[in-house]
């Protein structure tokens, strides 16, 4: 039976309850609605203005820019080191064979990742207690100093074995500071981002990552083109590292101008205040390992999925093409550089997509694509010419963008505000140290051991399968407020909309209980 408007009366049985659901409530994704219901039950009342934080747009833009610049500087160095791996092997390990030089160079590269968990363990608790901004300013200057120092290290021919030792020390300074950098930057940017836009704004962090890598690799490509091999070995390799000094000062200036994130300033919502007091009275790491071990395992799995692909493409492909496939260095450099530019173009689009369809679908389809396409991509890489190898790199770069885009929004959402920085420092850096930074070394070792140039593709397939399991169990966080933090919105109008929706949800819940 219908009325004159063609709609069923509100008191009708069939679909009556559904017709009474307000449009704003019905439009909410199920996981967002469930999270709001849980928060309302804890409060025992709808939200008011004191329960919703509004982030100012100018400060939000400054926070995103400063965080992205830090990652840009870190990965500028990474791109430089990856593209100069063969050259650095000749400078610091001249007595070894070509294969041994490359392995030694990658071993020095991987050694920096050994101390990353130590950096995370040191800086993480400081970030949770002293504030994100202070720690991020410290890691920025340490990272710049470590990179800048590499440019001044004498060669093996000048000071003998002390040269690779000094290189190792400089890399370990970089690794220690980086242990507090990415986890802190993702935490900082996630705590500044409105809940509905966290995927898009977080993707700018890794946008800075790949811009930095592209700039570093582009600089090395230009130097290789302009200088002779002897000039590169003599002094040309130093120039990219020396650029890190001015970049670090710029990044430090921007970070010192930032205010603390809204979530850290507010610290915790009413529900988590007692939890925070209990946690500060106990050992923080025991709390993380004992209470948040499931989230920690998910963090390790998702970081493995992202970073094995990341370091395979950015850290290993340049040397793979020159040393394994014996391809011209310029060709190898340009194909990977084009792949990085493609990631830069894709990443914010995919970040925005993760806000609309969810983080899990983006991760899932990227993992499936990696499992299916990794070996075909390496078959294309082994082809002659530019076109097919370039297509192989673009396939891997597209998969990489699918992992990178949602990561800065997904990983911090696994942990509550009170332990977020420290937990990210443990989970992220352990996974990167164990699986990410060792990827070039393991990939080169497998190729050298088996004589099979497709081993890196099989390695990517294995990481895709492990990552797919992690995606299966990860909670969907798109549009949901961070754990232990108040809902964060981008405008007063959005705050009023959320408050109104909370009232409707509260009324609907009361009606259904009657």
Coordinates of C-alpha atoms in Angstrom, one line a residue, residues 88-473:
X88 CA 80.6 3.0 -5.2
X89 CA 81.7 -0.6 -5.4
X90 CA 84.6 0.4 -7.5
X91 CA 85.5 3.3 -5.3
X92 CA 85.4 1.5 -1.9
X93 CA 86.0 -2.1 -2.9
X94 CA 88.4 -1.9 -5.8
X95 CA 90.2 -5.2 -5.3
X96 CA 87.0 -7.4 -5.7
X97 CA 85.4 -8.7 -8.9
X98 CA 82.5 -6.8 -10.5
X99 CA 79.9 -9.1 -8.9
X100 CA 81.6 -8.9 -5.5
X101 CA 81.9 -5.1 -5.7
X102 CA 78.1 -4.9 -6.4
X103 CA 77.3 -7.3 -3.6
X104 CA 79.6 -5.4 -1.1
X105 CA 77.9 -2.1 -2.1
X106 CA 74.5 -3.6 -1.5
X107 CA 75.6 -5.1 1.8
X108 CA 76.7 -1.7 2.9
X109 CA 73.3 -0.4 1.7
X110 CA 71.5 -3.1 3.7
X111 CA 73.6 -2.5 6.8
X112 CA 71.9 0.8 7.3
X113 CA 68.6 -1.1 7.7
X114 CA 70.0 -3.2 10.5
X115 CA 70.1 -0.1 12.8
X116 CA 66.7 1.3 11.6
X117 CA 64.8 -0.7 14.3
X118 CA 67.2 0.8 16.9
X119 CA 66.3 4.2 15.6
X120 CA 62.6 3.4 15.8
X121 CA 63.0 2.1 19.4
X122 CA 64.9 5.2 20.4
X123 CA 62.8 7.9 18.6
X124 CA 59.4 6.3 18.8
X125 CA 58.8 6.6 22.6
X126 CA 60.3 10.1 22.4
X127 CA 57.7 11.0 19.7
X128 CA 54.9 9.7 21.9
X129 CA 56.1 11.7 25.0
X130 CA 57.9 14.8 23.8
X131 CA 55.9 15.4 20.5
X132 CA 56.1 14.4 16.9
X133 CA 57.4 17.8 15.6
X134 CA 60.5 17.9 17.8
X135 CA 61.6 14.4 17.0
X136 CA 61.0 14.9 13.2
X137 CA 63.2 18.0 13.3
X138 CA 66.0 16.0 14.9
X139 CA 65.8 13.1 12.5
X140 CA 65.8 15.5 9.6
X141 CA 69.1 17.1 10.6
X142 CA 70.7 13.7 11.4
X143 CA 69.8 12.3 8.0
X144 CA 71.2 15.4 6.2
X145 CA 74.5 15.2 8.1
X146 CA 74.9 11.5 7.4
X147 CA 74.2 12.0 3.6
X148 CA 76.4 15.1 3.4
X149 CA 79.3 13.3 5.1
X150 CA 79.4 10.6 2.5
X151 CA 80.4 13.2 -0.1
X152 CA 83.7 13.8 1.9
X153 CA 84.8 10.3 2.6
X154 CA 88.2 9.5 0.9
X155 CA 88.4 6.6 -1.5
X156 CA 89.9 3.2 -0.7
X157 CA 93.0 4.2 -2.8
X158 CA 93.6 7.1 -0.4
X159 CA 93.0 5.6 3.1
X160 CA 92.6 1.9 2.5
X161 CA 90.1 -0.1 4.6
X162 CA 89.1 2.9 6.6
X163 CA 87.2 4.2 3.5
X164 CA 84.5 1.5 3.5
X165 CA 84.4 1.6 7.3
X166 CA 83.6 5.3 7.2
X167 CA 81.0 4.7 4.5
X168 CA 79.4 2.1 6.7
X169 CA 79.3 4.5 9.7
X170 CA 77.7 7.2 7.6
X171 CA 75.1 4.8 6.3
X172 CA 74.3 3.7 9.9
X173 CA 73.8 7.3 11.0
X174 CA 71.3 7.6 8.1
X175 CA 69.6 4.3 9.0
X176 CA 69.3 5.3 12.7
X177 CA 67.7 8.7 11.9
X178 CA 65.5 7.1 9.2
X179 CA 64.2 4.7 11.9
X180 CA 62.4 7.7 13.4
X181 CA 61.6 9.4 10.2
X182 CA 59.0 7.5 8.2
X183 CA 57.0 6.2 11.1
X184 CA 57.0 9.7 12.6
X185 CA 56.1 11.4 9.3
X186 CA 53.2 9.0 8.7
X187 CA 52.0 9.4 12.2
X188 CA 52.2 13.2 11.9
X189 CA 50.5 13.5 8.6
X190 CA 47.7 11.0 9.6
X191 CA 47.0 13.0 12.8
X192 CA 46.7 16.2 10.8
X193 CA 44.5 14.8 8.0
X194 CA 40.7 15.0 8.1
X195 CA 39.3 11.4 8.4
X196 CA 37.6 11.6 5.0
X197 CA 40.7 12.7 3.1
X198 CA 43.4 10.8 5.0
X199 CA 44.2 8.6 2.0
X200 CA 44.7 11.5 -0.4
X201 CA 46.7 13.6 2.0
X202 CA 48.8 10.7 3.2
X203 CA 49.7 9.8 -0.3
X204 CA 51.5 13.1 -0.6
X205 CA 54.1 11.7 1.8
X206 CA 55.1 9.0 -0.6
X207 CA 54.7 11.4 -3.4
X208 CA 57.6 13.2 -1.8
X209 CA 59.4 9.8 -1.5
X210 CA 59.3 9.1 -5.2
X211 CA 60.0 12.8 -6.2
X212 CA 63.1 12.6 -4.1
X213 CA 64.1 9.3 -5.7
X214 CA 63.5 10.6 -9.2
X215 CA 65.5 13.8 -8.5
X216 CA 68.4 11.8 -7.1
X217 CA 68.4 9.3 -9.9
X218 CA 68.0 12.1 -12.5
X219 CA 71.0 13.9 -11.1
X220 CA 73.1 10.7 -11.4
X221 CA 71.9 10.1 -14.9
X222 CA 72.9 13.6 -15.9
X223 CA 76.3 13.2 -14.3
X224 CA 76.9 9.9 -16.0
X225 CA 76.0 11.5 -19.3
X226 CA 78.2 14.6 -18.8
X227 CA 81.2 13.0 -17.2
X228 CA 83.6 10.3 -18.2
X229 CA 83.9 7.0 -16.2
X230 CA 87.2 8.2 -14.7
X231 CA 85.7 11.5 -13.7
X232 CA 82.8 9.8 -12.0
X233 CA 85.1 7.5 -10.1
X234 CA 87.4 10.4 -9.2
X235 CA 85.0 13.1 -8.0
X236 CA 81.7 13.0 -9.8
X237 CA 80.0 10.5 -7.4
X238 CA 80.5 13.0 -4.5
X239 CA 78.3 15.8 -6.0
X240 CA 74.8 14.2 -5.4
X241 CA 75.6 13.6 -1.7
X242 CA 76.8 17.1 -1.2
X243 CA 73.4 18.4 -2.3
X244 CA 71.8 16.9 0.8
X245 CA 73.2 19.6 3.0
X246 CA 71.2 22.5 1.6
X247 CA 68.1 20.3 1.3
X248 CA 68.4 19.3 4.9
X249 CA 68.5 22.9 6.1
X250 CA 65.4 23.8 4.1
X251 CA 63.5 20.8 5.5
X252 CA 64.7 21.6 9.0
X253 CA 63.4 25.2 8.7
X254 CA 60.0 24.0 7.5
X255 CA 59.6 21.5 10.3
X256 CA 60.6 23.9 13.0
X257 CA 57.7 26.1 11.8
X258 CA 55.1 23.4 12.4
X259 CA 52.8 23.0 15.3
X260 CA 52.1 19.6 17.0
X261 CA 49.5 17.4 15.4
X262 CA 45.9 17.9 16.6
X263 CA 45.7 14.4 17.9
X264 CA 48.9 14.8 20.0
X265 CA 47.8 18.2 21.3
X266 CA 44.4 16.8 22.3
X267 CA 46.2 13.6 23.2
X268 CA 43.3 11.2 23.8
X269 CA 39.5 11.1 23.8
X270 CA 37.7 10.6 27.1
X271 CA 37.5 6.9 26.8
X272 CA 41.3 6.4 26.4
X273 CA 42.5 8.8 29.1
X274 CA 42.5 6.0 31.7
X275 CA 44.2 3.7 29.2
X276 CA 47.0 6.3 28.6
X277 CA 47.6 6.6 32.4
X278 CA 48.0 2.9 32.8
X279 CA 50.3 2.7 29.7
X280 CA 52.6 5.4 30.9
X281 CA 53.1 3.6 34.2
X282 CA 54.3 0.5 32.4
X283 CA 57.0 -0.2 30.0
X284 CA 55.8 1.1 26.6
X285 CA 57.3 -1.7 24.6
X286 CA 55.7 -4.4 26.8
X287 CA 52.4 -2.7 26.2
X288 CA 52.9 -2.6 22.5
X289 CA 54.0 -6.2 22.3
X290 CA 51.5 -7.5 24.8
X291 CA 48.4 -5.5 23.8
X292 CA 48.9 -4.5 20.2
X293 CA 50.7 -7.6 18.8
X294 CA 48.0 -8.3 16.2
X295 CA 48.2 -4.8 14.8
X296 CA 52.0 -5.1 14.9
X297 CA 51.9 -8.3 12.8
X298 CA 49.6 -6.6 10.3
X299 CA 52.0 -3.7 10.1
X300 CA 54.9 -6.0 9.4
X301 CA 53.0 -7.8 6.7
X302 CA 51.8 -4.6 4.9
X303 CA 55.2 -3.0 5.1
X304 CA 56.7 -6.2 3.6
X305 CA 54.2 -6.1 0.8
X306 CA 55.1 -2.4 0.0
X307 CA 58.8 -2.4 0.6
X308 CA 59.9 -5.6 -1.1
X309 CA 58.4 -4.2 -4.3
X310 CA 59.7 -0.7 -3.5
X311 CA 63.3 -1.7 -3.0
X312 CA 63.2 -4.2 -5.9
X313 CA 62.2 -1.4 -8.3
X314 CA 64.1 1.5 -6.9
X315 CA 67.1 -0.3 -5.4
X316 CA 67.8 -3.3 -7.6
X317 CA 66.5 -2.7 -11.1
X318 CA 69.2 -0.1 -12.2
X319 CA 72.0 -2.6 -11.3
X320 CA 70.0 -5.6 -12.5
X321 CA 69.8 -4.1 -16.0
X322 CA 73.5 -3.2 -16.1
X323 CA 75.2 -6.0 -14.3
X324 CA 72.8 -9.0 -15.0
X325 CA 71.4 -8.0 -18.4
X326 CA 74.5 -6.1 -19.5
X327 CA 72.4 -3.2 -20.7
X328 CA 73.7 0.3 -21.4
X329 CA 73.8 2.3 -18.2
X330 CA 71.9 5.3 -19.6
X331 CA 69.1 3.0 -20.9
X332 CA 68.8 1.3 -17.5
X333 CA 68.8 4.6 -15.7
X334 CA 66.2 6.2 -17.9
X335 CA 63.7 3.2 -17.9
X336 CA 63.6 3.2 -14.0
X337 CA 63.4 7.0 -13.9
X338 CA 60.4 6.9 -16.2
X339 CA 58.9 4.3 -13.8
X340 CA 59.4 6.6 -10.9
X341 CA 57.8 9.5 -12.7
X342 CA 54.8 7.2 -13.5
X343 CA 54.5 6.4 -9.7
X344 CA 54.5 10.2 -9.0
X345 CA 51.7 10.7 -11.4
X346 CA 49.6 7.9 -10.1
X347 CA 50.1 8.0 -6.4
X348 CA 47.8 10.8 -5.3
X349 CA 45.0 9.6 -7.6
X350 CA 45.2 6.2 -5.9
X351 CA 45.3 7.8 -2.5
X352 CA 42.1 9.6 -3.3
X353 CA 40.6 6.4 -4.7
X354 CA 41.4 4.6 -1.3
X355 CA 39.3 7.3 0.4
X356 CA 36.3 6.4 -1.8
X357 CA 36.5 2.6 -2.2
X358 CA 38.6 1.8 0.9
X359 CA 42.2 0.9 1.6
X360 CA 41.7 -2.9 1.4
X361 CA 40.5 -3.0 -2.2
X362 CA 43.4 -0.9 -3.4
X363 CA 45.9 -3.1 -1.5
X364 CA 44.2 -6.3 -2.6
X365 CA 44.2 -5.7 -6.3
X366 CA 47.7 -4.4 -6.3
X367 CA 48.8 -7.6 -4.5
X368 CA 47.0 -9.8 -7.0
X369 CA 48.5 -7.9 -9.9
X370 CA 52.0 -8.4 -8.4
X371 CA 51.4 -12.2 -8.0
X372 CA 50.2 -12.5 -11.6
X373 CA 52.4 -10.0 -13.4
X374 CA 55.8 -10.0 -11.6
X375 CA 57.4 -12.8 -13.7
X376 CA 55.9 -11.5 -17.0
X377 CA 57.3 -8.0 -16.1
X378 CA 60.8 -9.5 -15.7
X379 CA 60.4 -11.3 -19.0
X380 CA 59.7 -8.0 -20.6
X381 CA 62.7 -6.5 -18.9
X382 CA 65.0 -9.1 -20.6
X383 CA 63.8 -8.1 -24.0
X384 CA 65.9 -6.0 -26.4
X385 CA 65.3 -2.3 -27.1
X386 CA 63.5 0.3 -25.1
X387 CA 59.8 -0.4 -25.5
X388 CA 59.3 -3.8 -23.9
X389 CA 61.8 -3.3 -21.0
X390 CA 60.1 0.1 -20.4
X391 CA 56.7 -1.6 -20.3
X392 CA 58.0 -4.1 -17.7
X393 CA 59.2 -1.3 -15.5
X394 CA 55.8 0.5 -15.9
X395 CA 54.0 -2.6 -14.8
X396 CA 56.1 -2.9 -11.6
X397 CA 55.8 0.8 -11.0
X398 CA 52.0 0.7 -11.2
X399 CA 51.9 -2.1 -8.7
X400 CA 54.3 -0.2 -6.4
X401 CA 52.0 2.9 -6.6
X402 CA 49.1 0.7 -5.5
X403 CA 51.0 -0.2 -2.3
X404 CA 52.5 3.2 -1.7
X405 CA 49.3 5.3 -2.0
X406 CA 47.3 3.9 1.0
X407 CA 50.2 3.1 3.3
X408 CA 50.7 6.4 5.1
X409 CA 46.9 6.4 5.9
X410 CA 46.6 2.7 6.7
X411 CA 49.6 2.0 9.0
X412 CA 49.1 4.7 11.7
X413 CA 45.4 3.8 11.9
X414 CA 46.4 0.4 13.3
X415 CA 47.5 1.8 16.6
X416 CA 46.1 4.2 19.2
X417 CA 47.5 7.7 19.7
X418 CA 49.3 6.9 23.0
X419 CA 51.7 4.4 21.4
X420 CA 51.3 5.2 17.7
X421 CA 54.8 6.6 17.0
X422 CA 56.6 3.9 19.0
X423 CA 54.5 1.1 17.5
X424 CA 55.1 2.4 14.0
X425 CA 58.8 2.6 14.8
X426 CA 58.9 -1.0 15.8
X427 CA 56.7 -2.6 13.2
X428 CA 57.7 -0.5 10.2
X429 CA 61.4 -0.6 10.8
X430 CA 61.6 -4.2 11.7
X431 CA 59.9 -5.2 8.5
X432 CA 62.0 -2.8 6.3
X433 CA 65.2 -4.1 7.9
X434 CA 64.3 -7.7 7.6
X435 CA 62.6 -7.7 4.2
X436 CA 62.9 -4.3 2.4
X437 CA 66.5 -3.2 2.6
X438 CA 67.8 -6.7 2.1
X439 CA 65.8 -7.1 -1.2
X440 CA 68.6 -5.9 -3.5
X441 CA 71.1 -8.1 -1.7
X442 CA 68.9 -11.2 -1.7
X443 CA 67.8 -10.7 -5.3
X444 CA 71.3 -10.3 -6.6
X445 CA 72.4 -13.3 -4.4
X446 CA 69.6 -15.5 -5.8
X447 CA 70.5 -14.5 -9.4
X448 CA 74.1 -15.2 -8.8
X449 CA 73.4 -18.5 -7.1
X450 CA 70.9 -19.9 -9.5
X451 CA 72.0 -18.2 -12.7
X452 CA 68.2 -17.5 -13.3
X453 CA 67.4 -13.9 -14.2
X454 CA 63.7 -14.4 -13.3
X455 CA 64.4 -15.0 -9.6
X456 CA 63.5 -11.4 -8.7
X457 CA 60.1 -12.0 -10.2
X458 CA 59.5 -15.1 -8.1
X459 CA 60.7 -13.2 -5.1
X460 CA 58.0 -10.6 -5.8
X461 CA 55.4 -13.3 -6.2
X462 CA 56.2 -14.6 -2.7
X463 CA 56.0 -11.2 -1.1
X464 CA 52.6 -10.6 -2.9
X465 CA 51.2 -13.9 -1.4
X466 CA 52.4 -13.0 2.1
X467 CA 51.0 -9.4 1.8
X468 CA 47.6 -10.7 0.5
X469 CA 47.2 -12.6 3.8
X470 CA 47.9 -9.4 5.8
X471 CA 45.3 -7.5 3.6
X472 CA 42.8 -10.2 4.4
X473 CA 43.0 -9.5 8.1

